[in-house]
Amino acid sequence: MASKRSSVTKKFGILTAGGDCPGLNAAIRGVCRAAHDRYGMEIIGISDGFRGLIEESVRVLHPNDFSGILTRGGTILGASREKPFKSDIKDSDDIAGEKVAAVKKTYKKLGLDCLVVLGGNGTNTTGYRFAKEGLNVIGLPKTIDNDIVGTDRAFGFHSALSIGTEAIDRLHSTARSHSRVIVIELMGHKVGWLGLYAGVAGGGDVILIPEIPFDIQSIVRHLDDRAKIGKTYSIVVAAEGALSIKEAKMDKQERKKYRAEKGPSVAYRVAREIHDETGMETRATVLGYMQRGGIPSASDRVLATSLGTAAADLLARGDYGRMVCLHGNDISSVDLSVPEGKIKSVPVDHYMIDTAIAVGTCMGNE
């Protein structure tokens, strides 16, 4: 057996926070196998995200714990949306302060050299804030939304894209059989990466994303034009954060009130408006958490494993305060401050938008 390589980090903790997504277990395996087998590090698994550090819910991870998990969905560590720097009680900083102190106390008590956090924007932002508090932190980007600044792609996106595309494929046959308009809502939080890519891959006739506020009349004209040439069915792909031009002009409170009256889901709002404007038989479907569950795609397994092993190398070098990332075809890292409090939106001049328009897709703004 090959001798272990030298490592600055001797003992580290690892957690998964925020929503689950395909590839988390593959990333855990990548980090842990490289850290243990190559460098001989001791690994502390932290349960349920940052809550596990607050409540000291931890365990030593052995090779059998991270063996055989490459293809499994979810996360063997569990996850939560616990945000230590934010109190659930309005106008109270005391509870948040106690949580931060508890995390730091557990980190010190466990004798950790570093904390590895797997998560999205919020998790990596929290990781950076703890780095500023004096903890050594390394981040891994995961999200089906693909909205993390600093990496070209996060693991989870490709799997969700495949699921979204398959759903659109299946809806085509139903829409065609019944001469219906079907509006399918995909996840994506406040950005349109998932809706745009799945819409193009699935041949959506209309694609609505948050970055391009839509005009219902533009959608109606496009559907009417299709009907005039004998295309009696259509698929409208709507990212969950898509909004109309009217909504885009509202402040947060006005928009919240409007949606409470018209329906919180964009798919149902758009479907209702299409029916009211055209008389076409219209249905809405919300894919929901189906996009986050199940086994990761081959692409996400490869990316998650590569990011995980790169994180182990950072640990070995003691190169803390970094987030591993994908830049082009290369795995590298950026300062953990890069993704802090930011969202990577789809640029309005992105080639994929032009691609969609070039094949006759309506983006809701023509």
Short mmCIF file of C-alpha atoms in Angstrom, two decimals:
data_model
loop_
_atom_site.label_atom_id
_atom_site.label_comp_id
_atom_site.label_asym_id
_atom_site.label_seq_id
_atom_site.Cartn_x
_atom_site.Cartn_y
_atom_site.Cartn_z
CA MET A 1 0.00 0.00 0.00
CA ALA A 2 1.30 3.45 -0.94
CA SER A 3 2.38 5.67 1.94
CA LYS A 4 0.23 8.63 2.88
CA ARG A 5 1.10 12.02 1.50
CA SER A 6 1.83 14.86 3.90
CA SER A 7 -1.04 17.11 4.90
CA VAL A 8 -1.38 20.39 6.78
CA THR A 9 -4.92 19.40 7.78
CA LYS A 10 -5.11 16.49 10.18
CA LYS A 11 -8.78 16.63 11.14
CA PHE A 12 -11.74 18.31 9.45
CA GLY A 13 -15.50 18.44 9.67
CA ILE A 14 -17.87 18.11 6.71
CA LEU A 15 -21.52 19.13 6.37
CA THR A 16 -24.22 19.55 3.75
CA ALA A 17 -26.61 22.48 4.13
CA GLY A 18 -29.56 24.02 2.31
CA GLY A 19 -31.71 21.95 -0.01
CA ASP A 20 -30.63 18.49 -1.11
CA CYS A 21 -29.62 17.85 -4.70
CA PRO A 22 -28.21 15.02 -6.80
CA GLY A 23 -24.47 14.61 -6.37
CA LEU A 24 -24.08 15.46 -2.69
CA ASN A 25 -23.10 11.93 -1.74
CA ALA A 26 -20.74 11.71 -4.71
CA ALA A 27 -19.03 14.90 -3.49
CA ILE A 28 -18.86 13.64 0.11
CA ARG A 29 -17.27 10.44 -1.19
CA GLY A 30 -14.79 12.42 -3.30
CA VAL A 31 -13.66 14.57 -0.38
CA CYS A 32 -13.53 11.77 2.16
CA ARG A 33 -11.88 9.06 0.09
CA ALA A 34 -9.11 11.38 -1.11
CA ALA A 35 -8.66 12.92 2.36
CA HIS A 36 -8.55 9.53 4.09
CA ASP A 37 -6.83 7.30 1.52
CA ARG A 38 -4.33 9.77 0.11
CA TYR A 39 -3.63 11.98 3.11
CA GLY A 40 -4.70 10.02 6.19
CA MET A 41 -6.94 12.76 7.59
CA GLU A 42 -9.52 12.19 10.31
CA ILE A 43 -13.05 13.06 9.22
CA ILE A 44 -15.93 14.29 11.38
CA GLY A 45 -19.36 14.05 9.79
CA ILE A 46 -21.74 16.80 10.92
CA SER A 47 -25.46 16.05 10.83
CA ASP A 48 -28.14 18.32 9.37
CA GLY A 49 -26.00 21.22 8.20
CA PHE A 50 -24.98 23.98 10.58
CA ARG A 51 -27.58 22.73 13.05
CA GLY A 52 -25.29 19.79 13.74
CA LEU A 53 -22.53 22.17 14.86
CA ILE A 54 -24.94 24.13 17.03
CA GLU A 55 -26.27 20.98 18.70
CA GLU A 56 -22.98 19.04 18.51
CA SER A 57 -24.56 16.25 16.48
CA VAL A 58 -21.43 14.71 14.97
CA ARG A 59 -19.72 11.39 14.36
CA VAL A 60 -16.41 10.11 13.08
CA LEU A 61 -16.67 8.95 9.47
CA HIS A 62 -14.91 5.71 8.54
CA PRO A 63 -14.33 4.32 5.02
CA ASN A 64 -17.41 2.11 5.20
CA ASP A 65 -19.51 5.26 5.81
CA PHE A 66 -18.56 6.82 2.48
CA SER A 67 -18.29 3.62 0.46
CA GLY A 68 -21.05 2.70 -1.98
CA ILE A 69 -22.69 6.15 -1.94
CA LEU A 70 -21.61 7.45 -5.36
CA THR A 71 -24.98 6.83 -7.01
CA ARG A 72 -27.23 7.58 -4.05
CA GLY A 73 -29.47 10.61 -4.04
CA GLY A 74 -29.85 12.93 -1.06
CA THR A 75 -27.10 13.20 1.54
CA ILE A 76 -25.89 10.69 4.12
CA LEU A 77 -25.18 13.59 6.49
CA GLY A 78 -28.65 15.10 6.34
CA ALA A 79 -29.31 18.76 5.62
CA SER A 80 -31.18 21.73 7.02
CA ARG A 81 -31.67 25.39 6.20
CA GLU A 82 -30.31 26.50 9.56
CA LYS A 83 -28.63 29.91 9.17
CA PRO A 84 -26.61 30.64 12.32
CA PHE A 85 -26.13 34.32 11.50
CA LYS A 86 -29.86 34.89 11.07
CA SER A 87 -32.41 34.65 13.85
CA ASP A 88 -35.92 33.37 13.16
CA ILE A 89 -37.20 35.85 15.72
CA LYS A 90 -37.71 39.31 14.29
CA ASP A 91 -35.48 42.09 15.63
CA SER A 92 -33.47 39.68 17.76
CA ASP A 93 -29.71 39.40 17.30
CA ASP A 94 -29.17 37.55 20.58
CA ILE A 95 -30.28 34.13 19.33
CA ALA A 96 -28.21 34.46 16.16
CA GLY A 97 -25.21 35.42 18.29
CA GLU A 98 -25.71 32.38 20.49
CA LYS A 99 -25.83 30.09 17.45
CA VAL A 100 -22.64 31.53 15.99
CA ALA A 101 -20.92 31.13 19.35
CA ALA A 102 -22.16 27.53 19.58
CA VAL A 103 -20.76 26.70 16.13
CA LYS A 104 -17.37 28.17 17.03
CA LYS A 105 -17.37 26.34 20.36
CA THR A 106 -18.11 22.97 18.74
CA TYR A 107 -15.48 23.57 16.05
CA LYS A 108 -12.87 24.26 18.73
CA LYS A 109 -14.02 21.43 21.02
CA LEU A 110 -13.73 18.92 18.18
CA GLY A 111 -10.23 20.14 17.40
CA LEU A 112 -11.02 20.74 13.74
CA ASP A 113 -8.39 22.18 11.45
CA CYS A 114 -11.03 23.07 8.85
CA LEU A 115 -14.74 22.89 8.06
CA VAL A 116 -15.85 21.72 4.60
CA VAL A 117 -19.30 22.99 3.61
CA LEU A 118 -21.29 21.64 0.68
CA GLY A 119 -24.09 23.94 -0.39
CA GLY A 120 -25.45 26.74 -2.49
CA ASN A 121 -25.27 30.52 -2.25
CA GLY A 122 -26.47 30.69 1.34
CA THR A 123 -24.21 27.92 2.58
CA ASN A 124 -21.07 29.30 0.97
CA THR A 125 -21.96 32.79 2.20
CA THR A 126 -22.36 31.41 5.73
CA GLY A 127 -19.05 29.61 5.31
CA TYR A 128 -17.36 32.86 4.35
CA ARG A 129 -18.85 34.64 7.36
CA PHE A 130 -17.44 31.94 9.64
CA ALA A 131 -14.09 32.33 7.89
CA LYS A 132 -14.20 35.99 8.88
CA GLU A 133 -14.92 34.80 12.43
CA GLY A 134 -11.63 32.92 12.42
CA LEU A 135 -12.62 29.41 11.31
CA ASN A 136 -10.87 27.66 8.45
CA VAL A 137 -13.48 26.89 5.79
CA ILE A 138 -13.55 25.33 2.31
CA GLY A 139 -16.69 25.42 0.17
CA LEU A 140 -18.13 23.16 -2.53
CA PRO A 141 -20.83 24.55 -4.86
CA LYS A 142 -24.00 22.50 -5.26
CA THR A 143 -27.36 23.61 -6.60
CA ILE A 144 -29.82 22.60 -9.29
CA ASP A 145 -30.32 26.33 -9.95
CA ASN A 146 -26.75 26.87 -11.25
CA ASP A 147 -26.80 30.34 -9.70
CA ILE A 148 -23.53 30.31 -7.73
CA VAL A 149 -21.09 33.05 -8.69
CA GLY A 150 -17.52 31.79 -9.12
CA THR A 151 -18.17 28.48 -10.86
CA ASP A 152 -19.33 27.81 -14.41
CA ARG A 153 -21.50 24.97 -13.19
CA ALA A 154 -22.48 23.46 -9.86
CA PHE A 155 -23.22 19.78 -9.43
CA GLY A 156 -26.93 19.03 -9.30
CA PHE A 157 -27.77 21.19 -12.31
CA HIS A 158 -27.21 18.54 -14.96
CA SER A 159 -29.36 15.96 -13.14
CA ALA A 160 -32.22 18.43 -12.70
CA LEU A 161 -31.87 19.46 -16.34
CA SER A 162 -32.26 15.84 -17.43
CA ILE A 163 -35.36 15.40 -15.27
CA GLY A 164 -36.90 18.66 -16.48
CA THR A 165 -36.22 17.79 -20.10
CA GLU A 166 -37.78 14.34 -19.74
CA ALA A 167 -40.89 15.89 -18.18
CA ILE A 168 -41.23 18.31 -21.10
CA ASP A 169 -40.76 15.41 -23.54
CA ARG A 170 -43.60 13.53 -21.88
CA LEU A 171 -45.90 16.55 -21.90
CA HIS A 172 -45.51 16.97 -25.65
CA SER A 173 -47.46 13.77 -26.32
CA THR A 174 -50.31 14.74 -23.99
CA ALA A 175 -50.49 18.28 -25.36
CA ARG A 176 -50.54 16.95 -28.93
CA SER A 177 -53.16 14.29 -28.22
CA HIS A 178 -55.60 16.75 -26.65
CA SER A 179 -54.69 19.91 -28.61
CA ARG A 180 -53.83 21.71 -25.40
CA VAL A 181 -51.45 24.33 -24.19
CA ILE A 182 -49.50 22.97 -21.23
CA VAL A 183 -47.51 25.26 -18.95
CA ILE A 184 -44.79 23.45 -17.01
CA GLU A 185 -43.06 25.17 -14.11
CA LEU A 186 -39.49 24.25 -13.30
CA MET A 187 -37.39 25.18 -10.29
CA GLY A 188 -34.53 27.65 -10.49
CA HIS A 189 -35.11 30.04 -7.58
CA LYS A 190 -34.58 33.57 -8.92
CA VAL A 191 -32.73 32.66 -12.11
CA GLY A 192 -33.61 30.99 -15.38
CA TRP A 193 -30.75 28.60 -16.11
CA LEU A 194 -32.77 25.44 -15.55
CA GLY A 195 -35.87 26.66 -17.36
CA LEU A 196 -33.86 28.00 -20.31
CA TYR A 197 -31.72 24.91 -20.84
CA ALA A 198 -34.56 22.42 -20.28
CA GLY A 199 -36.81 24.52 -22.48
CA VAL A 200 -34.34 24.40 -25.35
CA ALA A 201 -33.53 20.71 -24.80
CA GLY A 202 -37.22 19.79 -24.64
CA GLY A 203 -38.34 21.96 -27.55
CA GLY A 204 -40.49 24.36 -25.52
CA ASP A 205 -42.51 26.71 -27.71
CA VAL A 206 -42.39 29.46 -25.08
CA ILE A 207 -39.72 29.86 -22.41
CA LEU A 208 -40.18 32.30 -19.54
CA ILE A 209 -37.28 33.23 -17.27
CA PRO A 210 -36.88 35.86 -14.51
CA GLU A 211 -34.22 37.77 -16.44
CA ILE A 212 -36.71 38.61 -19.23
CA PRO A 213 -40.06 39.86 -17.84
CA PHE A 214 -42.84 38.64 -20.09
CA ASP A 215 -45.83 40.26 -21.77
CA ILE A 216 -48.81 37.92 -21.88
CA GLN A 217 -49.82 39.44 -25.20
CA SER A 218 -46.52 38.38 -26.71
CA ILE A 219 -47.21 34.81 -25.60
CA VAL A 220 -50.76 34.96 -26.92
CA ARG A 221 -49.59 36.20 -30.35
CA HIS A 222 -47.08 33.38 -30.58
CA LEU A 223 -49.65 30.72 -29.67
CA ASP A 224 -52.16 32.21 -32.12
CA ASP A 225 -49.55 32.18 -34.89
CA ARG A 226 -48.86 28.51 -34.17
CA ALA A 227 -52.58 27.70 -34.27
CA LYS A 228 -52.96 29.45 -37.64
CA ILE A 229 -50.43 27.09 -39.25
CA GLY A 230 -52.07 24.02 -37.78
CA LYS A 231 -50.03 23.60 -34.63
CA THR A 232 -52.90 23.11 -32.23
CA TYR A 233 -50.80 22.43 -29.14
CA SER A 234 -47.95 24.21 -27.38
CA ILE A 235 -45.59 23.78 -24.44
CA VAL A 236 -44.80 26.78 -22.25
CA VAL A 237 -41.76 26.31 -19.98
CA ALA A 238 -41.77 28.73 -17.03
CA ALA A 239 -38.98 29.10 -14.51
CA GLU A 240 -40.45 29.42 -11.01
CA GLY A 241 -39.09 32.96 -10.68
CA ALA A 242 -40.48 34.18 -14.00
CA LEU A 243 -42.52 37.36 -13.74
CA SER A 244 -44.53 39.62 -15.99
CA ILE A 245 -43.55 43.13 -17.00
CA LYS A 246 -46.31 44.33 -14.66
CA GLU A 247 -44.88 42.36 -11.74
CA ALA A 248 -41.36 43.54 -12.48
CA LYS A 249 -42.48 47.13 -11.84
CA MET A 250 -43.90 46.26 -8.41
CA ASP A 251 -42.00 46.42 -5.16
CA LYS A 252 -41.67 43.28 -3.07
CA GLN A 253 -44.79 43.87 -0.96
CA GLU A 254 -46.96 44.75 -3.96
CA ARG A 255 -45.81 41.65 -5.79
CA LYS A 256 -46.50 39.47 -2.77
CA LYS A 257 -50.05 40.82 -2.50
CA TYR A 258 -50.63 40.43 -6.24
CA ARG A 259 -49.52 36.82 -6.21
CA ALA A 260 -51.62 36.03 -3.16
CA GLU A 261 -54.64 37.21 -5.16
CA LYS A 262 -53.71 35.68 -8.52
CA GLY A 263 -52.05 32.49 -7.29
CA PRO A 264 -48.49 32.01 -6.02
CA SER A 265 -47.38 29.65 -8.80
CA VAL A 266 -46.34 31.23 -12.07
CA ALA A 267 -47.51 28.19 -14.07
CA TYR A 268 -51.10 28.57 -12.89
CA ARG A 269 -51.10 32.35 -13.34
CA VAL A 270 -49.83 32.08 -16.90
CA ALA A 271 -52.14 29.18 -17.78
CA ARG A 272 -55.15 31.13 -16.54
CA GLU A 273 -54.19 34.22 -18.52
CA ILE A 274 -53.59 32.21 -21.71
CA HIS A 275 -57.02 30.62 -21.41
CA ASP A 276 -58.72 33.93 -20.66
CA GLU A 277 -57.03 35.64 -23.62
CA THR A 278 -57.31 32.85 -26.21
CA GLY A 279 -59.96 30.41 -25.10
CA MET A 280 -57.44 27.61 -25.69
CA GLU A 281 -57.69 24.61 -23.43
CA THR A 282 -54.76 25.15 -21.07
CA ARG A 283 -53.28 23.10 -18.26
CA ALA A 284 -50.54 23.78 -15.73
CA THR A 285 -48.14 21.38 -14.05
CA VAL A 286 -45.50 22.06 -11.42
CA LEU A 287 -42.68 19.53 -11.40
CA GLY A 288 -41.48 20.57 -7.93
CA TYR A 289 -39.17 18.44 -5.81
CA MET A 290 -39.00 15.69 -8.42
CA GLN A 291 -36.16 17.74 -9.89
CA ARG A 292 -34.05 17.47 -6.74
CA GLY A 293 -34.50 13.81 -5.94
CA GLY A 294 -33.03 10.57 -7.16
CA ILE A 295 -29.68 9.46 -8.43
CA PRO A 296 -27.24 11.96 -9.95
CA SER A 297 -26.46 11.92 -13.66
CA ALA A 298 -23.09 10.63 -14.86
CA SER A 299 -22.02 14.23 -15.51
CA ASP A 300 -22.87 15.31 -11.96
CA ARG A 301 -21.12 12.27 -10.48
CA VAL A 302 -17.96 13.20 -12.35
CA LEU A 303 -18.15 16.90 -11.42
CA ALA A 304 -19.00 16.23 -7.76
CA THR A 305 -16.18 13.71 -7.43
CA SER A 306 -13.69 16.06 -9.10
CA LEU A 307 -14.69 18.99 -6.88
CA GLY A 308 -14.50 16.72 -3.84
CA THR A 309 -10.98 15.49 -4.54
CA ALA A 310 -9.88 19.06 -5.31
CA ALA A 311 -11.23 20.10 -1.90
CA ALA A 312 -9.13 17.36 -0.29
CA ASP A 313 -6.05 18.76 -2.02
CA LEU A 314 -6.85 22.23 -0.63
CA LEU A 315 -7.15 20.69 2.82
CA ALA A 316 -3.78 19.00 2.44
CA ARG A 317 -2.10 22.27 1.45
CA GLY A 318 -3.86 24.24 4.16
CA ASP A 319 -5.27 26.49 1.44
CA TYR A 320 -8.32 27.57 3.39
CA GLY A 321 -10.95 30.23 2.65
CA ARG A 322 -11.52 28.87 -0.86
CA MET A 323 -14.42 27.43 -2.86
CA VAL A 324 -13.58 24.77 -5.42
CA CYS A 325 -15.08 25.44 -8.83
CA LEU A 326 -15.28 24.55 -12.51
CA HIS A 327 -13.76 27.07 -14.91
CA GLY A 328 -14.07 25.92 -18.50
CA ASN A 329 -12.72 22.39 -18.46
CA ASP A 330 -10.54 22.92 -15.41
CA ILE A 331 -11.18 22.32 -11.73
CA SER A 332 -9.76 25.19 -9.68
CA SER A 333 -10.81 27.38 -6.75
CA VAL A 334 -11.79 30.94 -5.96
CA ASP A 335 -11.72 32.98 -2.76
CA LEU A 336 -14.71 32.14 -0.58
CA SER A 337 -15.69 35.81 -0.69
CA VAL A 338 -16.53 35.54 -4.42
CA PRO A 339 -19.99 33.90 -4.10
CA GLU A 340 -20.93 35.81 -0.93
CA GLY A 341 -24.41 37.32 -1.18
CA LYS A 342 -24.48 37.12 -4.99
CA ILE A 343 -26.64 35.37 -7.57
CA LYS A 344 -25.47 34.33 -11.02
CA SER A 345 -28.29 35.33 -13.37
CA VAL A 346 -28.61 34.46 -17.05
CA PRO A 347 -27.11 37.35 -19.07
CA VAL A 348 -29.68 38.71 -21.51
CA ASP A 349 -27.09 38.38 -24.28
CA HIS A 350 -26.31 34.74 -23.41
CA TYR A 351 -25.89 32.52 -26.43
CA MET A 352 -28.56 30.11 -25.23
CA ILE A 353 -31.22 32.83 -25.37
CA ASP A 354 -30.24 33.58 -28.96
CA THR A 355 -30.27 29.84 -29.67
CA ALA A 356 -33.84 29.58 -28.36
CA ILE A 357 -35.02 32.52 -30.43
CA ALA A 358 -33.24 31.23 -33.54
CA VAL A 359 -35.27 27.99 -33.48
CA GLY A 360 -38.54 29.89 -33.15
CA THR A 361 -39.00 29.94 -29.37
CA CYS A 362 -40.89 32.85 -27.85
CA MET A 363 -39.17 34.37 -24.80
CA GLY A 364 -42.29 36.34 -23.90
CA ASN A 365 -40.99 39.76 -24.81
CA GLU A 366 -41.36 40.10 -28.58
#
